[in-house]
Every structure is written in structure tokens, then in C-alpha cells.
């Protein structure tokens, strides 16, 4: 259980750092956005690395949740309370990050969901 909570903390930390380091100006001008990325290459590289690590970890958690849900529906032995706790943690993290920066959160979680579904093995 500690490992799952620590994993969710890392997901939150990666999403938070991504939101703080990649700022999206309002009104959005694509040229200004790219210029801000080019002017700060170290910040861009670090935020890209955080985005990649966070997406991989979130994708793995989503894959485990999908597999656990599938096993629960097939009446195999899986702890339902642990599964619900993980769903709840992921939803809380998503909603908090959505409140901080909705554009970055949508990209972060949609790519993580896509990676999690693609990485599932056929069973």
C-alpha cells in the first residue's frame, strides 16, 4: 500500500512540476509559447523529462487499474477496496492538477491513458 501511495505522490509531483515549468500564456499565441520554450532550453528539457517519467508511471498505474478491474469483473481474487482506493487517489490527483492548470493536465493524463491502454498485454 505504501508503494501505491508513493507512486501516486510521484505522479502528482511530476504533474505539478510540469504545470509550473511549462506555462501557457492567455491569450494563447503559438509563437510566444515556442519562444518561451526556446529561450529556456534547460527548463524545457527538465520539464520534458518530468513529463516523460510522469506519463510512464501514470500509464503503468492506469494499466494496473484496468487489469485489476477486468479481474474483478471476472470474479477472480482481487481486493476491491484497494482498487477503489487507487481509483480515488488518481481522481483526486487529476482534479487537483486540473485546478492548477487544465491544459497541461489534459495533455498529461490523456497521453498517460493512451500509453496505459496500449501497453496492456492480451490476456
PDB file of C-alpha atoms in Angstrom:
ATOM      1  CA  UNK A   1       0.000   0.000   0.000  1.00  0.00           C
ATOM      2  CA  UNK A   2       2.891   2.355   0.776  1.00  0.00           C
ATOM      3  CA  UNK A   3       4.315   1.764  -2.701  1.00  0.00           C
ATOM      4  CA  UNK A   4       0.987   2.706  -4.320  1.00  0.00           C
ATOM      5  CA  UNK A   5       0.685   5.900  -2.277  1.00  0.00           C
ATOM      6  CA  UNK A   6       4.312   6.794  -3.067  1.00  0.00           C
ATOM      7  CA  UNK A   7       3.633   6.174  -6.764  1.00  0.00           C
ATOM      8  CA  UNK A   8       0.615   8.473  -6.634  1.00  0.00           C
ATOM      9  CA  UNK A   9       2.743  11.106  -4.895  1.00  0.00           C
ATOM     10  CA  UNK A  10       5.321  10.871  -7.701  1.00  0.00           C
ATOM     11  CA  UNK A  11       2.519  11.233 -10.274  1.00  0.00           C
ATOM     12  CA  UNK A  12       1.277  14.344  -8.501  1.00  0.00           C
ATOM     13  CA  UNK A  13       4.785  15.758  -8.178  1.00  0.00           C
ATOM     14  CA  UNK A  14       5.531  15.210 -11.878  1.00  0.00           C
ATOM     15  CA  UNK A  15       2.238  16.819 -12.899  1.00  0.00           C
ATOM     16  CA  UNK A  16       2.771  19.760 -10.553  1.00  0.00           C
ATOM     17  CA  UNK A  17       6.307  20.381 -11.801  1.00  0.00           C
ATOM     18  CA  UNK A  18       5.083  20.144 -15.394  1.00  0.00           C
ATOM     19  CA  UNK A  19       2.368  22.717 -14.746  1.00  0.00           C
ATOM     20  CA  UNK A  20       4.774  25.120 -13.040  1.00  0.00           C
ATOM     21  CA  UNK A  21       7.579  24.804 -15.596  1.00  0.00           C
ATOM     22  CA  UNK A  22       5.511  24.846 -18.795  1.00  0.00           C
ATOM     23  CA  UNK A  23       3.405  27.972 -18.598  1.00  0.00           C
ATOM     24  CA  UNK A  24       0.726  28.556 -21.180  1.00  0.00           C
ATOM     25  CA  UNK A  25       0.028  32.257 -21.753  1.00  0.00           C
ATOM     26  CA  UNK A  26      -3.524  33.561 -22.001  1.00  0.00           C
ATOM     27  CA  UNK A  27      -4.498  34.539 -24.696  1.00  0.00           C
ATOM     28  CA  UNK A  28      -2.590  31.721 -26.306  1.00  0.00           C
ATOM     29  CA  UNK A  29      -0.181  32.683 -29.081  1.00  0.00           C
ATOM     30  CA  UNK A  30       1.744  29.744 -30.529  1.00  0.00           C
ATOM     31  CA  UNK A  31       4.791  31.840 -31.411  1.00  0.00           C
ATOM     32  CA  UNK A  32       5.088  33.180 -27.847  1.00  0.00           C
ATOM     33  CA  UNK A  33       4.742  29.670 -26.465  1.00  0.00           C
ATOM     34  CA  UNK A  34       7.550  28.313 -28.661  1.00  0.00           C
ATOM     35  CA  UNK A  35       9.749  31.320 -27.975  1.00  0.00           C
ATOM     36  CA  UNK A  36       9.417  30.767 -24.216  1.00  0.00           C
ATOM     37  CA  UNK A  37      10.484  27.141 -24.723  1.00  0.00           C
ATOM     38  CA  UNK A  38      13.473  28.060 -26.888  1.00  0.00           C
ATOM     39  CA  UNK A  39      14.652  30.857 -24.595  1.00  0.00           C
ATOM     40  CA  UNK A  40      14.782  28.486 -21.603  1.00  0.00           C
ATOM     41  CA  UNK A  41      16.194  25.229 -23.014  1.00  0.00           C
ATOM     42  CA  UNK A  42      17.202  23.759 -19.641  1.00  0.00           C
ATOM     43  CA  UNK A  43      13.725  24.331 -18.228  1.00  0.00           C
ATOM     44  CA  UNK A  44      12.204  22.840 -21.365  1.00  0.00           C
ATOM     45  CA  UNK A  45      14.451  19.766 -21.218  1.00  0.00           C
ATOM     46  CA  UNK A  46      13.755  19.233 -17.497  1.00  0.00           C
ATOM     47  CA  UNK A  47      10.002  19.614 -17.951  1.00  0.00           C
ATOM     48  CA  UNK A  48      10.072  17.219 -20.909  1.00  0.00           C
ATOM     49  CA  UNK A  49      11.910  14.670 -18.781  1.00  0.00           C
ATOM     50  CA  UNK A  50       9.412  15.108 -15.940  1.00  0.00           C
ATOM     51  CA  UNK A  51       6.536  14.770 -18.414  1.00  0.00           C
ATOM     52  CA  UNK A  52       8.012  11.563 -19.844  1.00  0.00           C
ATOM     53  CA  UNK A  53       8.630   9.981 -16.420  1.00  0.00           C
ATOM     54  CA  UNK A  54       5.217  11.035 -15.113  1.00  0.00           C
ATOM     55  CA  UNK A  55       3.438   9.715 -18.202  1.00  0.00           C
ATOM     56  CA  UNK A  56       5.183   6.354 -17.937  1.00  0.00           C
ATOM     57  CA  UNK A  57       4.361   5.969 -14.249  1.00  0.00           C
ATOM     58  CA  UNK A  58       0.761   7.116 -14.699  1.00  0.00           C
ATOM     59  CA  UNK A  59       0.350   4.811 -17.695  1.00  0.00           C
ATOM     60  CA  UNK A  60       1.581   1.866 -15.639  1.00  0.00           C
ATOM     61  CA  UNK A  61      -0.861   2.706 -12.824  1.00  0.00           C
ATOM     62  CA  UNK A  62      -3.720   3.003 -15.312  1.00  0.00           C
ATOM     63  CA  UNK A  63      -2.749  -0.336 -16.883  1.00  0.00           C
ATOM     64  CA  UNK A  64      -2.765  -1.991 -13.443  1.00  0.00           C
ATOM     65  CA  UNK A  65      -6.155  -0.456 -12.671  1.00  0.00           C
ATOM     66  CA  UNK A  66      -7.634  -1.707 -15.937  1.00  0.00           C
ATOM     67  CA  UNK A  67      -6.244  -5.206 -15.377  1.00  0.00           C
ATOM     68  CA  UNK A  68      -7.488  -5.207 -11.762  1.00  0.00           C
ATOM     69  CA  UNK A  69     -10.936  -4.097 -12.862  1.00  0.00           C
ATOM     70  CA  UNK A  70     -11.022  -6.814 -15.503  1.00  0.00           C
ATOM     71  CA  UNK A  71     -10.066  -9.447 -12.912  1.00  0.00           C
ATOM     72  CA  UNK A  72     -12.704  -8.141 -10.511  1.00  0.00           C
ATOM     73  CA  UNK A  73     -15.405  -8.379 -13.180  1.00  0.00           C
ATOM     74  CA  UNK A  74     -14.317 -11.924 -13.951  1.00  0.00           C
ATOM     75  CA  UNK A  75     -14.722 -12.813 -10.245  1.00  0.00           C
ATOM     76  CA  UNK A  76     -11.064 -13.515  -9.688  1.00  0.00           C
ATOM     77  CA  UNK A  77      -9.420 -12.833  -6.372  1.00  0.00           C
ATOM     78  CA  UNK A  78      -8.670  -9.100  -6.246  1.00  0.00           C
ATOM     79  CA  UNK A  79      -9.120  -6.718  -3.347  1.00  0.00           C
ATOM     80  CA  UNK A  80     -11.915  -4.374  -4.364  1.00  0.00           C
ATOM     81  CA  UNK A  81     -11.192  -1.859  -1.609  1.00  0.00           C
ATOM     82  CA  UNK A  82      -7.587  -1.443  -2.787  1.00  0.00           C
ATOM     83  CA  UNK A  83      -8.793  -0.990  -6.350  1.00  0.00           C
ATOM     84  CA  UNK A  84     -11.316   1.673  -5.307  1.00  0.00           C
ATOM     85  CA  UNK A  85      -8.641   3.413  -3.228  1.00  0.00           C
ATOM     86  CA  UNK A  86      -6.344   3.611  -6.256  1.00  0.00           C
ATOM     87  CA  UNK A  87      -9.136   4.968  -8.462  1.00  0.00           C
ATOM     88  CA  UNK A  88      -9.957   7.547  -5.807  1.00  0.00           C
ATOM     89  CA  UNK A  89      -6.318   8.642  -5.471  1.00  0.00           C
ATOM     90  CA  UNK A  90      -5.964   9.010  -9.236  1.00  0.00           C
ATOM     91  CA  UNK A  91      -9.180  11.029  -9.484  1.00  0.00           C
ATOM     92  CA  UNK A  92      -8.090  13.311  -6.621  1.00  0.00           C
ATOM     93  CA  UNK A  93      -4.708  13.882  -8.253  1.00  0.00           C
ATOM     94  CA  UNK A  94      -6.360  14.590 -11.607  1.00  0.00           C
ATOM     95  CA  UNK A  95      -8.859  17.047 -10.122  1.00  0.00           C
ATOM     96  CA  UNK A  96      -6.226  18.924  -8.126  1.00  0.00           C
ATOM     97  CA  UNK A  97      -3.874  19.193 -11.092  1.00  0.00           C
ATOM     98  CA  UNK A  98      -6.825  20.182 -13.304  1.00  0.00           C
ATOM     99  CA  UNK A  99      -7.487  23.052 -10.924  1.00  0.00           C
ATOM    100  CA  UNK A 100      -3.846  24.206 -11.168  1.00  0.00           C
ATOM    101  CA  UNK A 101      -3.510  24.002 -14.956  1.00  0.00           C
ATOM    102  CA  UNK A 102      -6.182  22.366 -17.029  1.00  0.00           C
ATOM    103  CA  UNK A 103      -4.360  22.418 -20.380  1.00  0.00           C
ATOM    104  CA  UNK A 104      -1.252  20.646 -19.102  1.00  0.00           C
ATOM    105  CA  UNK A 105      -3.308  18.196 -17.047  1.00  0.00           C
ATOM    106  CA  UNK A 106      -5.445  17.191 -20.014  1.00  0.00           C
ATOM    107  CA  UNK A 107      -2.343  16.513 -22.120  1.00  0.00           C
ATOM    108  CA  UNK A 108      -0.572  14.727 -19.257  1.00  0.00           C
ATOM    109  CA  UNK A 109      -3.415  12.378 -18.366  1.00  0.00           C
ATOM    110  CA  UNK A 110      -4.673  11.768 -21.906  1.00  0.00           C
ATOM    111  CA  UNK A 111      -1.244  10.646 -23.103  1.00  0.00           C
ATOM    112  CA  UNK A 112      -0.836   8.564 -19.941  1.00  0.00           C
ATOM    113  CA  UNK A 113      -4.208   6.918 -20.541  1.00  0.00           C
ATOM    114  CA  UNK A 114      -3.251   6.249 -24.146  1.00  0.00           C
ATOM    115  CA  UNK A 115       0.074   4.715 -23.088  1.00  0.00           C
ATOM    116  CA  UNK A 116      -1.599   2.642 -20.361  1.00  0.00           C
ATOM    117  CA  UNK A 117      -4.122   1.169 -22.784  1.00  0.00           C
ATOM    118  CA  UNK A 118      -1.517   0.453 -25.440  1.00  0.00           C
ATOM    119  CA  UNK A 119       0.864  -1.250 -23.018  1.00  0.00           C
ATOM    120  CA  UNK A 120      -1.738  -3.767 -21.839  1.00  0.00           C
ATOM    121  CA  UNK A 121      -0.977  -7.355 -22.668  1.00  0.00           C
ATOM    122  CA  UNK A 122      -3.598  -9.543 -24.209  1.00  0.00           C
ATOM    123  CA  UNK A 123      -4.812 -11.949 -21.554  1.00  0.00           C
TER     124      UNK A 123
END
